[in-house]
Tab-separated table of C-alpha atoms and ligand atoms in Angstrom:
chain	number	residue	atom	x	y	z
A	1	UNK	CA	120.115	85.841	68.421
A	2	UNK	CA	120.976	87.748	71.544
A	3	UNK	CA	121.788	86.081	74.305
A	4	UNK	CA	120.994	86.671	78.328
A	5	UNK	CA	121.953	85.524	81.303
A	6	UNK	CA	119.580	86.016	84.483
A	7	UNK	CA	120.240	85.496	87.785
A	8	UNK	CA	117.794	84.354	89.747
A	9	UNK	CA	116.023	83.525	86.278
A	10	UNK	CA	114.716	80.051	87.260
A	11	UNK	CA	113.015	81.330	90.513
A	12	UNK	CA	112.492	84.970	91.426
A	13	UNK	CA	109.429	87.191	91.582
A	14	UNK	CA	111.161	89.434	88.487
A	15	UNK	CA	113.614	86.884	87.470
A	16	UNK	CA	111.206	84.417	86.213
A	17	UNK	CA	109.411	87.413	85.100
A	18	UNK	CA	112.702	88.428	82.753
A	19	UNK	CA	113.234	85.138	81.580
A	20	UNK	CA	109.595	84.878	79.736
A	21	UNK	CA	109.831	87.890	77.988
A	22	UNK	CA	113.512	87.305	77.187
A	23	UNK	CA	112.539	83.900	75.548
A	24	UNK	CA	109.272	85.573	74.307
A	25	UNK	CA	111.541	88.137	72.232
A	26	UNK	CA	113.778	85.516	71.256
A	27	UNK	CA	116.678	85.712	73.121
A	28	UNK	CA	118.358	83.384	73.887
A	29	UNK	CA	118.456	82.709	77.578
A	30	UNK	CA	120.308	80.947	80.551
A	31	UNK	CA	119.225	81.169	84.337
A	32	UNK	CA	121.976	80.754	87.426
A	33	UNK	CA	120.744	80.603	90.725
A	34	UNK	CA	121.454	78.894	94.025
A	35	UNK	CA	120.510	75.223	92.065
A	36	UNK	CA	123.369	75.319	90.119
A	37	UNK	CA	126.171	76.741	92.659
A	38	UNK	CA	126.889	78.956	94.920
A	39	UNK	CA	126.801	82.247	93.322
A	40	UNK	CA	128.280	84.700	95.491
A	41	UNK	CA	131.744	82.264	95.015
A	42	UNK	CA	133.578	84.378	92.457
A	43	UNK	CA	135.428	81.829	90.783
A	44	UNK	CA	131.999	80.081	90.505
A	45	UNK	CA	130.546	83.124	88.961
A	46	UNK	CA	133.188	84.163	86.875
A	47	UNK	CA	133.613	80.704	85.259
A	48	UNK	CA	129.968	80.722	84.333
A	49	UNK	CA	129.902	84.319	83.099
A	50	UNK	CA	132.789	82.869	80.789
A	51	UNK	CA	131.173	80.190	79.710
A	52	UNK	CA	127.521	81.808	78.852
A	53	UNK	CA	129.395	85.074	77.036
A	54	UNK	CA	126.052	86.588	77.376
A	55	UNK	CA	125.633	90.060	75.822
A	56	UNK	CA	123.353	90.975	78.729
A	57	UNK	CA	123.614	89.462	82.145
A	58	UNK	CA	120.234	90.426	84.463
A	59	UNK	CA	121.073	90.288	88.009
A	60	UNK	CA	117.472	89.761	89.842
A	61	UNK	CA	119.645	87.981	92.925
A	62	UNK	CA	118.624	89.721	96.127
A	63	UNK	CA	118.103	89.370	99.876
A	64	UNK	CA	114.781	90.606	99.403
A	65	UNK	CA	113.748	90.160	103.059
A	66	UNK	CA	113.464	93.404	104.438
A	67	UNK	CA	112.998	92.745	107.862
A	68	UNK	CA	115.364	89.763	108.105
A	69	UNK	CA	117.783	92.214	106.690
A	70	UNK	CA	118.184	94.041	109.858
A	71	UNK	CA	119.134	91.088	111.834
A	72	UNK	CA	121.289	89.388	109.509
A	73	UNK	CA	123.294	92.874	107.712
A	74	UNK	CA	126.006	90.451	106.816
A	75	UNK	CA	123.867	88.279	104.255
A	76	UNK	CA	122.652	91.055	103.333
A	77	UNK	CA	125.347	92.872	102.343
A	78	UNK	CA	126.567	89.619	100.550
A	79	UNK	CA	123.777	89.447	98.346
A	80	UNK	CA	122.815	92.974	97.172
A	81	UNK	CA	126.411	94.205	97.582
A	82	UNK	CA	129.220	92.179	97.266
A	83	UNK	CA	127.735	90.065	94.537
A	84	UNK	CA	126.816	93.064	92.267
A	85	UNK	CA	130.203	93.962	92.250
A	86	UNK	CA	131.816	90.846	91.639
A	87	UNK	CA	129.669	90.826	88.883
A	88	UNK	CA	130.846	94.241	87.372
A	89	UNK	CA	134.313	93.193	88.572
A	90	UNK	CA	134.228	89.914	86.437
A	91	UNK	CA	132.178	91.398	83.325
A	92	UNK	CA	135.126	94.301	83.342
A	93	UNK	CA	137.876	91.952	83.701
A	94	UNK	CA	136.102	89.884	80.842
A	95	UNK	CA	136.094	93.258	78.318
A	96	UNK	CA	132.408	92.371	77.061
A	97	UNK	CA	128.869	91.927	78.155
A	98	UNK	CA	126.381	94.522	79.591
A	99	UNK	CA	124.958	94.462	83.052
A	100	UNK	CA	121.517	95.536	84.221
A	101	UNK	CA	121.007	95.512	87.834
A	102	UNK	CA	118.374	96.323	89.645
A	103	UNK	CA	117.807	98.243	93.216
A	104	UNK	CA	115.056	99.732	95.007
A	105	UNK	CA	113.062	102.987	95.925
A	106	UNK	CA	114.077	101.677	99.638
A	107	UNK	CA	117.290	103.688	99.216
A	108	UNK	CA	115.138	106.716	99.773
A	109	UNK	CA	114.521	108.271	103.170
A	110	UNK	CA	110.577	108.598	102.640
A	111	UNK	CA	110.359	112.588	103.631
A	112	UNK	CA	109.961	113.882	100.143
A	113	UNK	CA	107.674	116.503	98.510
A	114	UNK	CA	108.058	115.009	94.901
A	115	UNK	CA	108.351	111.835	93.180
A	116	UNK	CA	111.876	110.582	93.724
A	117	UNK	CA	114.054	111.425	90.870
A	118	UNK	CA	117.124	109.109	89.576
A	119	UNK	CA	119.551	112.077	90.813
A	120	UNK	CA	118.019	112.574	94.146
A	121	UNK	CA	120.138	112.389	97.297
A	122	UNK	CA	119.261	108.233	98.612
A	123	UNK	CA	119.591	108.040	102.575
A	124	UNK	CA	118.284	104.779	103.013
A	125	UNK	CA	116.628	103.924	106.862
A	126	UNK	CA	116.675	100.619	106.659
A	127	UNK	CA	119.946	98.088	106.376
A	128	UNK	CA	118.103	96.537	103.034
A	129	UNK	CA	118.216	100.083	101.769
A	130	UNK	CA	121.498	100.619	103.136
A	131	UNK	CA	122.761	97.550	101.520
A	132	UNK	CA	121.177	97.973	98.246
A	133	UNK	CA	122.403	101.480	97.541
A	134	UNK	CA	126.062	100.242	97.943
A	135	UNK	CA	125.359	97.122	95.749
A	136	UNK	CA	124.361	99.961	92.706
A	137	UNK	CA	127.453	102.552	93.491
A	138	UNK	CA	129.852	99.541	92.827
A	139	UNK	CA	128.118	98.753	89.374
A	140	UNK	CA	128.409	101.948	88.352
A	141	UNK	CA	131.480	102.842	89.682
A	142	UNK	CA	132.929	99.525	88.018
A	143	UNK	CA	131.411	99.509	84.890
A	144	UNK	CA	129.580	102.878	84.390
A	145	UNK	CA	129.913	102.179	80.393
A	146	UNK	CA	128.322	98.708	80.583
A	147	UNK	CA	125.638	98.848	83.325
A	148	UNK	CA	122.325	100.870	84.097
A	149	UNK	CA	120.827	99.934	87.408
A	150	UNK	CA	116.803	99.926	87.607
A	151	UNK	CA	115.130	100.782	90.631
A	152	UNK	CA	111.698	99.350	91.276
A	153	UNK	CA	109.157	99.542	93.710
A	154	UNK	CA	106.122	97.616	95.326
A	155	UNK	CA	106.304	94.147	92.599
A	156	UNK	CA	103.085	92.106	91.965
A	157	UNK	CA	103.275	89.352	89.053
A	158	UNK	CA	103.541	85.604	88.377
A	159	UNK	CA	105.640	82.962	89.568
A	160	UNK	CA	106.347	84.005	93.510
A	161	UNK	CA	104.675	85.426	96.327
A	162	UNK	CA	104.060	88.947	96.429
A	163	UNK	CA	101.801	91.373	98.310
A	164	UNK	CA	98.748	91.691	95.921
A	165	UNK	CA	98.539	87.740	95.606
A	166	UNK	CA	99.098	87.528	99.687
A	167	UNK	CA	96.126	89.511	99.665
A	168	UNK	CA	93.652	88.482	97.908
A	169	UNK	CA	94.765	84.843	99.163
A	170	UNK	CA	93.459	85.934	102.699
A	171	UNK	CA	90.482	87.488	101.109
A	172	UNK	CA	88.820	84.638	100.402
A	173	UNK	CA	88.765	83.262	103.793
A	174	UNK	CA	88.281	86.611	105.631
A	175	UNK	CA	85.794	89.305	106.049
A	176	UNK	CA	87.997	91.931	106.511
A	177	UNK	CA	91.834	92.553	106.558
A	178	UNK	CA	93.641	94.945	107.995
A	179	UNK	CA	96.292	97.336	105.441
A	180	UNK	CA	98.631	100.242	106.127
A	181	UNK	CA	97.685	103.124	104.920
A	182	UNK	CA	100.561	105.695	105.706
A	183	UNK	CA	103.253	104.581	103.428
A	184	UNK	CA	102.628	105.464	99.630
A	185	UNK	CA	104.865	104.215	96.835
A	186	UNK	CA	104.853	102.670	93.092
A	187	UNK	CA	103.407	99.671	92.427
A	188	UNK	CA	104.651	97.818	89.470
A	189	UNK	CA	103.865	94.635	87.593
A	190	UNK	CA	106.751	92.363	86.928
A	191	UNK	CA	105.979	91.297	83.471
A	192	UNK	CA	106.033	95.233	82.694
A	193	UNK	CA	109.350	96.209	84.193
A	194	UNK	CA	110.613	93.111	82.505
A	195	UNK	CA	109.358	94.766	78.989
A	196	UNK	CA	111.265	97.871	79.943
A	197	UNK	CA	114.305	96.070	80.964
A	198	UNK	CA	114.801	94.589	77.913
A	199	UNK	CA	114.302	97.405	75.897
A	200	UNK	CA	116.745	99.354	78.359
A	201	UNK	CA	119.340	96.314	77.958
A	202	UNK	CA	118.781	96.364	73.729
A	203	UNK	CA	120.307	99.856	73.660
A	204	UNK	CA	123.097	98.776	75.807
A	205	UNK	CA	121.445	101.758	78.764
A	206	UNK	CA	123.964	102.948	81.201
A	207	UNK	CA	123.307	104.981	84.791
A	208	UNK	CA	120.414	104.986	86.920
A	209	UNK	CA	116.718	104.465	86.024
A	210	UNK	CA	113.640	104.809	87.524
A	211	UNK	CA	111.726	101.721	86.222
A	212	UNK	CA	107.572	102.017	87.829
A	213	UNK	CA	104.133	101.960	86.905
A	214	UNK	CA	102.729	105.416	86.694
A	215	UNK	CA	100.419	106.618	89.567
A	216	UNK	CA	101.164	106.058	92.947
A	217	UNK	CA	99.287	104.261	95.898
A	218	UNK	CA	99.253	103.391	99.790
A	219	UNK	CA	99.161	99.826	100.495
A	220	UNK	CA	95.234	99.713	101.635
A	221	UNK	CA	94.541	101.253	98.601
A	222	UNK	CA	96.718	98.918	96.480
A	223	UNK	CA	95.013	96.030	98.456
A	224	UNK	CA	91.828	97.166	97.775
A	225	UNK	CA	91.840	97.617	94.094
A	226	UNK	CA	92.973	93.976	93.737
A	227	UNK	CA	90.336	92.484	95.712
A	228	UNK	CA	87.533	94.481	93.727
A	229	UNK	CA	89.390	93.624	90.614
A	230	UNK	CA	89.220	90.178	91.849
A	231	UNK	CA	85.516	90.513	92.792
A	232	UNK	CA	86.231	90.034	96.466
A	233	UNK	CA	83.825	91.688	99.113
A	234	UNK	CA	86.358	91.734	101.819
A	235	UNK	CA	86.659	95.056	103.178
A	236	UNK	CA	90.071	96.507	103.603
A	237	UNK	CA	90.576	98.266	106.608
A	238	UNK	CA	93.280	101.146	107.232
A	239	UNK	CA	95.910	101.100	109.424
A	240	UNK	CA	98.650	103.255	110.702
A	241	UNK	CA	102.352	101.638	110.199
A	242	UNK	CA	102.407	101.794	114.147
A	243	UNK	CA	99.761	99.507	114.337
A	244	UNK	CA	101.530	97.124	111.995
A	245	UNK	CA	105.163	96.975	113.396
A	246	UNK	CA	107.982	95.932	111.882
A	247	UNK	CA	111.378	95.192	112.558
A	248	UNK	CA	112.650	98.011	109.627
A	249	UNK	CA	111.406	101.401	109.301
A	250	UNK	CA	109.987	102.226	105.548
A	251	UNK	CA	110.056	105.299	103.699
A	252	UNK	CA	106.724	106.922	104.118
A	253	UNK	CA	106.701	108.495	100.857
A	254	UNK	CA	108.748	106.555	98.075
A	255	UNK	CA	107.046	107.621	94.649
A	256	UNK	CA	109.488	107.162	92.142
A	257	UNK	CA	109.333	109.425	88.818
A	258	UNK	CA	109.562	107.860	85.522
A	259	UNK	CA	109.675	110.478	82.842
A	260	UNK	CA	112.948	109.810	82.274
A	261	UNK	CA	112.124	106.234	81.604
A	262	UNK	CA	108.806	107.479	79.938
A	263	UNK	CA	111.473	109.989	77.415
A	264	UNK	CA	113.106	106.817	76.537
A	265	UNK	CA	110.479	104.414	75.667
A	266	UNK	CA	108.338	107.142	73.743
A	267	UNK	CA	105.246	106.902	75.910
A	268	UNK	CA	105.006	107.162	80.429
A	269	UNK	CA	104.583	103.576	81.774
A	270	UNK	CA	100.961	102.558	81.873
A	271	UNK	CA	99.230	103.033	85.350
A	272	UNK	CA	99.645	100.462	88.186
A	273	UNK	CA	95.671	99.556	87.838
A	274	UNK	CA	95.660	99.009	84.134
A	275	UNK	CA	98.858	96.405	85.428
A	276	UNK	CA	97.046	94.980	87.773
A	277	UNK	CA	94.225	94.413	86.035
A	278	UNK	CA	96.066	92.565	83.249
A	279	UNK	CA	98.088	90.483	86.118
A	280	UNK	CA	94.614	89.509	87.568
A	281	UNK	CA	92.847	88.596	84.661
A	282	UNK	CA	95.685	86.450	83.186
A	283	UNK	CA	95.965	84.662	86.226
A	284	UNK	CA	92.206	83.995	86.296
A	285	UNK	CA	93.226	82.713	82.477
A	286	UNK	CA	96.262	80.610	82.653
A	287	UNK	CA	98.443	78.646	85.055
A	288	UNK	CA	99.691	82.057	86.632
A	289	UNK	CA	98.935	82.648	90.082
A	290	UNK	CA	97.139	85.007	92.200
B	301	NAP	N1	109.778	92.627	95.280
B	301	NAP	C1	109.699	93.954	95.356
B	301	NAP	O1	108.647	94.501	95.693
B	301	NAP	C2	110.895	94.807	95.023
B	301	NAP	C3	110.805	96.183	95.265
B	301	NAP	C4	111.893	96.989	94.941
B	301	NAP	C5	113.023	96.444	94.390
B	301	NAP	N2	113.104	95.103	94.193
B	301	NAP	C6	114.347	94.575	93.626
B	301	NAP	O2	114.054	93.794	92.487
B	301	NAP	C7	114.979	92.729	92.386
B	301	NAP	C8	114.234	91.403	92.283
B	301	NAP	O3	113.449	91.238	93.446
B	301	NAP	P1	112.379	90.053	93.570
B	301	NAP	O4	111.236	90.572	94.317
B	301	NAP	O5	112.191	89.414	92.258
B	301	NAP	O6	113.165	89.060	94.530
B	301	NAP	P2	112.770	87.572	94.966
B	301	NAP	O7	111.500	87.133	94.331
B	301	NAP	O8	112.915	87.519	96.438
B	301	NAP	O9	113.929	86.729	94.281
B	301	NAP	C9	115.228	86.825	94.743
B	301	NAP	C10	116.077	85.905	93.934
B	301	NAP	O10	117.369	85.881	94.555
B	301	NAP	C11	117.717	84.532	94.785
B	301	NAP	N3	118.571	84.386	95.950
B	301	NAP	C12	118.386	84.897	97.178
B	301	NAP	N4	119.390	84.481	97.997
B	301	NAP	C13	120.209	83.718	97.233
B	301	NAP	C14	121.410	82.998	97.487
B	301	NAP	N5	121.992	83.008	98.680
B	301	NAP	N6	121.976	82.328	96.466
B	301	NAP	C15	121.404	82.306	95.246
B	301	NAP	N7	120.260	82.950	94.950
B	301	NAP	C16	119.682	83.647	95.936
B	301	NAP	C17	116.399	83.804	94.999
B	301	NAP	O11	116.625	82.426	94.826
B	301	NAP	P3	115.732	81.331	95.628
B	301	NAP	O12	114.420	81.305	94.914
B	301	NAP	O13	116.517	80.084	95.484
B	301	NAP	O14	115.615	81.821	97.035
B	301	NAP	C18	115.555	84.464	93.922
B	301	NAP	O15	115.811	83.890	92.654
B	301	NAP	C19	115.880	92.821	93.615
B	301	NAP	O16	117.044	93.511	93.253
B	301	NAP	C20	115.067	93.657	94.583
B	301	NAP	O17	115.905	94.346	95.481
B	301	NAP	C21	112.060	94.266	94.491
């Protein structure tokens, strides 16, 4: 039996998503995350890396708070930088065990014509982006035979809060809720990317993937979708990004292309709504949440 080790396995939005399909394909799998230590301590990390000898460690550790990020670069930088490399650092020193990482389509600037490919230039605006993009040039400049770093875009899935569940949450309380429309991007469900990742990790993948749902979407329109899917009759109602301020600037335009994931796994990734719709209805079925 294979065996995985996921950071951020226990309680992340994709972590927890990577450890039920890990366990559902029969690896076996351990989680390490801030519960058990403090993972960006190196002799911490590498002692536990030694002790699982996992064939494929997931790292789905992150400061994922965007606008935080911009106030607190240092933290940051610790999470999605130095901490991917110690990882790469430690699994090199250790001569076994892949690594699959994953980053974001934030490393993109936003002023694009096409959908972003993996060997487009990044030049990220915000200090997330900024931040992330270093964390995957030291995987792969550590271990560019034993790593592949997936970037993602726009989550929605089980297990945390995320956009699509944030929204239909107000939904049901509101009439109408404001959404911006001017940033379009590649939403993907969890439980899908997890899927990929896997299959990605199985053939021991190496270099940069882009890792989405097919078809892209603005926010209002994501937001919509899910509350009709949901059979909500709040209205969504379009806004500009400068009517919705924030404390980091977002790409406008950060469509990632998948056909050369789509090449690997035989068919393109399904498209976001199909996703959703699955997310939504086994929410509505089971314990999950939305
Ligand atoms: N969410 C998105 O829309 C999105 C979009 C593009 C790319 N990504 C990338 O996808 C990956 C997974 O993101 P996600 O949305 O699943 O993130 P998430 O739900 O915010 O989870 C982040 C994980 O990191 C852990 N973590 C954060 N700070 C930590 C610390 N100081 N010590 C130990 N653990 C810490 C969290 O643990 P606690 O639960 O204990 O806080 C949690 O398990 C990240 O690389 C992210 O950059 C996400």
């Amino acid at each position: 039996m294979p065996k995985a080790l996921v950071l951020g396995g226990a309680t992340g939005l994709l972590g927890r998503a990577l450890t039920r399909v890990l366990s559902e394909e029969g690896w076996g799998v351990e989680t390490l995350g801030r519960a058990d230590g403090d993972v960006t301590n190196s002799a911490f990390l590498a002692k536990r890396l030694a002790k699982s000898a996992a064939d494929v460690v997931f790292n789905a550790v992150a400061w994922t708070r965007v606008d935080d990020a911009e106030e607190r670069p240092r933290q940051a930088r610790l999470l999605n930088c130095a901490l991917p490399d110690t990882l790469a650092h430690i699994l090199k020193s250790m001569g076994q065990g892949h690594l699959v990482h994953f980053s974001t389509d934030f490393v993109f600037s936003g002023q694009g014509e096409h959908a972003w490919r993996e060997d487009d230039t990044p030049a990220p605006l915000s200090i997330y982006g900024l931040t992330k993009l270093a964390g995957e040039r030291a995987v792969l400049k550590t271990l560019p035979g034993r790593a592949c770093v997936l970037r993602t875009a726009w989550l929605f899935g089980p297990g945390r809060k995320n956009f699509v569940q944030a929204i239909l949450h107000k939904s049901r309380t509101a009439d109408s809720v404001e959404v911006v429309f001017d940033q379009t991007g590649s939403p993907t469900y969890t439980l899908d990317l997890a899927r990929w990742s896997l299959a990605l990790a199985a053939k021991r993948a190496t270099g940069i993937w882009h890792a989405v749902n097919s078809e892209q979407a603005n926010w209002a329109e994501l937001a919509a979708e899910a509350i009709a899917l949901a059979g909500g009759a709040c209205q969504v109602i379009p806004i500009t990004s400068e009517q919705w301020p924030q404390k980091a600037r977002r790409p406008a335009w950060s469509v990632l292309d998948a056909t050369k994931l789509g090449a690997f796994l035989g068919q393109p990734p399904r498209p976001w709504p199909q996703a959703l719709r699955d997310y939504l209805h086994n929410a509505f079925h089971t314990d999950d949440d939305a």
